[in-house]
mmCIF file of C-alpha atoms in Angstrom:
data_model
loop_
_atom_site.group_PDB
_atom_site.id
_atom_site.type_symbol
_atom_site.label_atom_id
_atom_site.label_comp_id
_atom_site.label_asym_id
_atom_site.label_seq_id
_atom_site.Cartn_x
_atom_site.Cartn_y
_atom_site.Cartn_z
ATOM 1 C CA VAL A 36 -17.821 14.204 -47.320
ATOM 2 C CA ASN A 37 -18.416 12.267 -44.622
ATOM 3 C CA ASP A 38 -16.450 9.509 -43.403
ATOM 4 C CA PRO A 39 -17.861 6.369 -42.073
ATOM 5 C CA GLU A 40 -16.967 5.543 -38.658
ATOM 6 C CA LEU A 41 -15.385 1.648 -38.706
ATOM 7 C CA ILE A 42 -15.059 0.856 -35.000
ATOM 8 C CA LYS A 43 -15.658 3.136 -31.528
ATOM 9 C CA GLU A 44 -13.205 3.003 -28.753
ATOM 10 C CA GLY A 45 -13.953 0.280 -26.902
ATOM 11 C CA ASP A 46 -15.483 -2.256 -29.650
ATOM 12 C CA ARG A 47 -13.624 -5.376 -30.309
ATOM 13 C CA VAL A 48 -11.977 -6.142 -33.950
ATOM 14 C CA THR A 49 -13.625 -8.275 -35.593
ATOM 15 C CA ALA A 50 -11.634 -10.233 -38.650
ATOM 16 C CA PRO A 51 -13.234 -9.167 -41.325
ATOM 17 C CA LYS A 52 -13.008 -5.590 -39.852
ATOM 18 C CA ALA A 53 -9.321 -5.640 -39.433
ATOM 19 C CA ALA A 54 -8.965 -7.353 -42.668
ATOM 20 C CA LEU A 55 -11.596 -4.293 -44.264
ATOM 21 C CA LEU A 56 -8.741 -1.966 -42.210
ATOM 22 C CA GLN A 57 -5.671 -3.272 -43.115
ATOM 23 C CA LYS A 58 -6.922 -3.606 -47.078
ATOM 24 C CA LEU A 59 -7.421 0.372 -46.531
ATOM 25 C CA SER A 60 -3.605 0.602 -44.844
ATOM 26 C CA ILE A 61 -5.501 2.224 -41.554
ATOM 27 C CA MET A 62 -3.994 0.954 -39.063
ATOM 28 C CA PRO A 63 -4.842 3.984 -36.339
ATOM 29 C CA PHE A 64 -5.401 1.647 -33.329
ATOM 30 C CA THR A 65 -3.266 -0.064 -30.988
ATOM 31 C CA TYR A 66 -4.449 -2.822 -28.725
ATOM 32 C CA GLY A 67 -3.272 -4.139 -25.616
ATOM 33 C CA VAL A 68 -4.977 -5.035 -22.142
ATOM 34 C CA LEU A 69 -6.746 -2.598 -19.892
ATOM 35 C CA LEU A 70 -5.039 -3.221 -16.579
ATOM 36 C CA LYS A 71 -8.746 -3.007 -13.962
ATOM 37 C CA SER A 72 -6.790 -4.263 -10.920
ATOM 38 C CA VAL A 73 -3.406 -5.357 -8.905
ATOM 39 C CA TYR A 74 -3.418 -9.175 -7.475
ATOM 40 C CA ASP A 75 0.251 -8.827 -5.110
ATOM 41 C CA ASN A 76 0.474 -11.378 -2.293
ATOM 42 C CA GLY A 77 -2.842 -12.109 -1.439
ATOM 43 C CA SER A 78 -4.026 -8.157 -1.666
ATOM 44 C CA LEU A 79 -5.735 -6.621 -4.325
ATOM 45 C CA PHE A 80 -5.227 -3.468 -5.402
ATOM 46 C CA ASP A 81 -7.064 -0.716 -7.658
ATOM 47 C CA ALA A 82 -4.721 0.060 -11.080
ATOM 48 C CA LYS A 83 -3.951 3.939 -9.802
ATOM 49 C CA VAL A 84 -1.357 2.156 -7.555
ATOM 50 C CA LEU A 85 1.047 1.728 -10.481
ATOM 51 C CA ASP A 86 0.542 5.545 -11.437
ATOM 52 C CA ILE A 87 4.081 6.846 -9.739
ATOM 53 C CA THR A 88 5.208 9.602 -10.712
ATOM 54 C CA ASP A 89 9.376 11.141 -10.236
ATOM 55 C CA ASP A 90 7.739 13.136 -7.498
ATOM 56 C CA VAL A 91 6.175 10.150 -5.391
ATOM 57 C CA LEU A 92 9.777 8.405 -5.746
ATOM 58 C CA ALA A 93 11.828 11.711 -4.725
ATOM 59 C CA ALA A 94 9.140 12.380 -1.357
ATOM 60 C CA LYS A 95 9.427 8.021 -0.639
ATOM 61 C CA PHE A 96 13.278 8.323 -0.939
ATOM 62 C CA SER A 97 13.757 10.950 1.005
ATOM 63 C CA GLU A 98 11.727 9.791 3.659
ATOM 64 C CA ALA A 99 14.091 6.369 3.373
ATOM 65 C CA LEU A 100 16.886 9.100 3.872
ATOM 66 C CA LYS A 101 15.540 11.029 6.631
ATOM 67 C CA SER A 102 15.475 7.411 8.570
ATOM 68 C CA ILE A 103 18.627 5.781 7.986
ATOM 69 C CA ALA A 104 20.071 8.560 9.019
ATOM 70 C CA ALA A 105 18.381 9.144 12.316
ATOM 71 C CA LEU A 106 19.119 5.143 12.836
ATOM 72 C CA SER A 107 22.906 5.384 12.096
ATOM 73 C CA LEU A 108 22.634 8.160 14.029
ATOM 74 C CA ALA A 109 20.970 6.923 17.154
ATOM 75 C CA LEU A 110 23.065 3.412 17.521
ATOM 76 C CA GLY A 111 26.481 5.716 16.658
ATOM 77 C CA MET A 112 27.083 4.159 13.560
ATOM 78 C CA PRO A 113 28.191 6.896 10.716
ATOM 79 C CA THR A 114 26.844 6.160 7.018
ATOM 80 C CA GLN A 115 26.794 8.276 4.102
ATOM 81 C CA ALA A 116 23.258 9.925 5.140
ATOM 82 C CA SER A 117 24.315 10.338 8.698
ATOM 83 C CA VAL A 118 27.727 12.434 7.605
ATOM 84 C CA PRO A 119 26.288 15.665 7.487
ATOM 85 C CA HIS A 120 24.518 15.484 10.807
ATOM 86 C CA SER A 121 27.297 14.302 12.099
ATOM 87 C CA ILE A 122 29.542 16.876 11.104
ATOM 88 C CA ALA A 123 26.959 19.577 12.310
ATOM 89 C CA ASN A 124 26.406 18.221 15.374
ATOM 90 C CA ALA A 125 30.000 18.062 16.082
ATOM 91 C CA PHE A 126 30.357 22.354 15.027
ATOM 92 C CA LYS A 127 27.233 22.907 17.468
ATOM 93 C CA ALA A 128 29.610 21.259 20.201
ATOM 94 C CA ILE A 129 33.087 23.210 19.451
ATOM 95 C CA LEU A 130 30.741 26.433 18.955
ATOM 96 C CA SER A 131 29.414 25.289 21.861
ATOM 97 C CA ILE A 132 32.618 25.313 23.480
ATOM 98 C CA THR A 133 34.891 27.950 21.546
ATOM 99 C CA ILE A 134 32.012 30.575 23.389
ATOM 100 C CA GLU A 135 32.446 30.070 26.631
ATOM 101 C CA LEU A 136 36.771 30.085 26.227
ATOM 102 C CA GLU A 137 37.876 33.871 26.516
ATOM 103 C CA ASN A 138 41.072 32.802 25.479
ATOM 104 C CA TYR A 139 40.136 30.636 22.012
ATOM 105 C CA SER A 140 37.843 31.513 19.194
ATOM 106 C CA PHE A 141 37.946 30.842 15.655
ATOM 107 C CA GLU A 142 36.741 32.707 12.372
ATOM 108 C CA LYS A 143 33.373 30.859 12.129
ATOM 109 C CA ALA A 144 32.537 30.968 15.536
ATOM 110 C CA ASP A 145 33.785 34.958 15.754
ATOM 111 C CA LEU A 146 30.210 35.989 13.702
ATOM 112 C CA TYR A 147 27.724 33.536 16.559
ATOM 113 C CA GLU A 148 30.177 35.189 19.284
ATOM 114 C CA GLU A 149 29.254 38.933 18.274
ATOM 115 C CA TYR A 150 25.771 37.934 17.857
ATOM 116 C CA LEU A 151 25.619 36.818 21.383
ATOM 117 C CA LYS A 152 26.910 40.020 22.279
ATOM 118 C CA ASP A 153 24.975 42.536 20.365
ATOM 119 C CA PRO A 154 21.803 40.776 18.207
ATOM 120 C CA SER A 155 20.963 44.134 17.365
ATOM 121 C CA LYS A 156 23.519 44.682 14.690
ATOM 122 C CA PHE A 157 21.755 41.729 12.585
ATOM 123 C CA ALA A 158 18.493 43.115 13.499
ATOM 124 C CA GLY A 159 16.673 43.251 9.765
ATOM 125 C CA SER A 160 16.329 47.251 8.408
ATOM 126 C CA GLY A 161 12.993 46.232 6.407
ATOM 127 C CA GLY A 162 9.702 47.407 7.761
ATOM 128 C CA GLY A 163 7.825 44.890 10.134
ATOM 129 C CA GLY A 164 5.881 47.836 11.529
ATOM 130 C CA GLY A 165 7.084 48.320 15.129
ATOM 131 C CA GLY A 166 7.601 52.375 14.809
ATOM 132 C CA ASP A 167 8.792 52.926 18.038
ATOM 133 C CA ALA A 168 7.816 49.633 20.226
ATOM 134 C CA GLY A 169 11.341 47.890 19.637
ATOM 135 C CA ALA A 170 12.688 50.349 22.337
ATOM 136 C CA ALA A 171 10.035 49.570 25.212
ATOM 137 C CA ASP A 172 11.174 45.899 23.713
ATOM 138 C CA ALA A 173 14.630 45.628 24.269
ATOM 139 C CA PRO A 174 14.906 44.673 28.024
ATOM 140 C CA ALA A 175 13.059 41.698 27.627
ATOM 141 C CA GLU A 176 14.889 40.522 24.246
ATOM 142 C CA GLU A 177 18.552 41.039 26.683
ATOM 143 C CA GLU A 178 16.697 38.401 28.804
ATOM 144 C CA GLU A 179 15.652 36.225 26.294
ATOM 145 C CA GLU A 180 19.136 35.875 25.053
ATOM 146 C CA GLU A 181 20.650 35.090 28.212
ATOM 147 C CA GLU A 182 18.824 32.057 28.726
ATOM 148 C CA GLU A 183 19.641 31.057 25.096
ATOM 149 C CA GLU A 184 23.204 31.395 25.602
ATOM 150 C CA ALA A 185 22.634 28.753 28.923
ATOM 151 C CA ASP A 186 21.106 27.120 26.345
ATOM 152 C CA ILE A 187 23.906 25.937 23.768
ATOM 153 C CA GLY A 188 25.156 22.813 24.772
ATOM 154 C CA GLY A 189 26.634 19.688 22.916
ATOM 155 C CA GLY A 190 24.818 17.676 25.005
ATOM 156 C CA MET A 191 21.999 17.238 22.531
ATOM 157 C CA ASP A 192 21.434 15.659 19.371
ATOM 158 C CA MET A 193 18.998 17.036 16.451
ATOM 159 C CA PHE A 194 17.138 14.249 16.891
ATOM 160 C CA GLY A 195 15.678 15.123 20.421
ATOM 161 C CA ALA A 196 17.772 12.491 22.522
ATOM 162 C CA ASP A 197 19.179 14.261 25.534
ATOM 163 C CA ASP A 198 22.463 11.490 26.278
ATOM 164 C CA GLY A 199 24.557 13.833 23.022
ATOM 165 C CA GLY A 200 25.620 10.963 21.274
ATOM 166 C CA ASP A 201 29.425 10.482 19.722
ATOM 167 C CA TYR A 202 30.201 12.503 17.402
#
């Protein structure tokens, strides 16, 4: 038995065809507007601009949040977006001062001080495949450590400003 095809996708449903389908209790189709373009404020966009996924929304929200945090940090106005960065900057400033002091330390700073004294304790034991080359490079690493130690300070925020800003 072959089923006759009454209508095809994209064909107009005329009144007689709709009446026939209704008598047969066949309602396999939906109808509506097929959007081809979007007009907004004098601009004409393709209908694809309306295909927004959750990933796109999350990415846009993340970008806006970064901009808000950067702006509020630059202005010195604390906002919910900038507080984590302000806390991190304050920790860096306290850590840099604590590392330079001989008579004062706190639990979290001890780990950083230990690392600066002997970074080889924190070296991974995984195979990087260098062999004996690590022994020859040891003096060069110590010189780099001293440079890094001199650079540690609270005079720079995470967005590149040199003034340090308010915490």
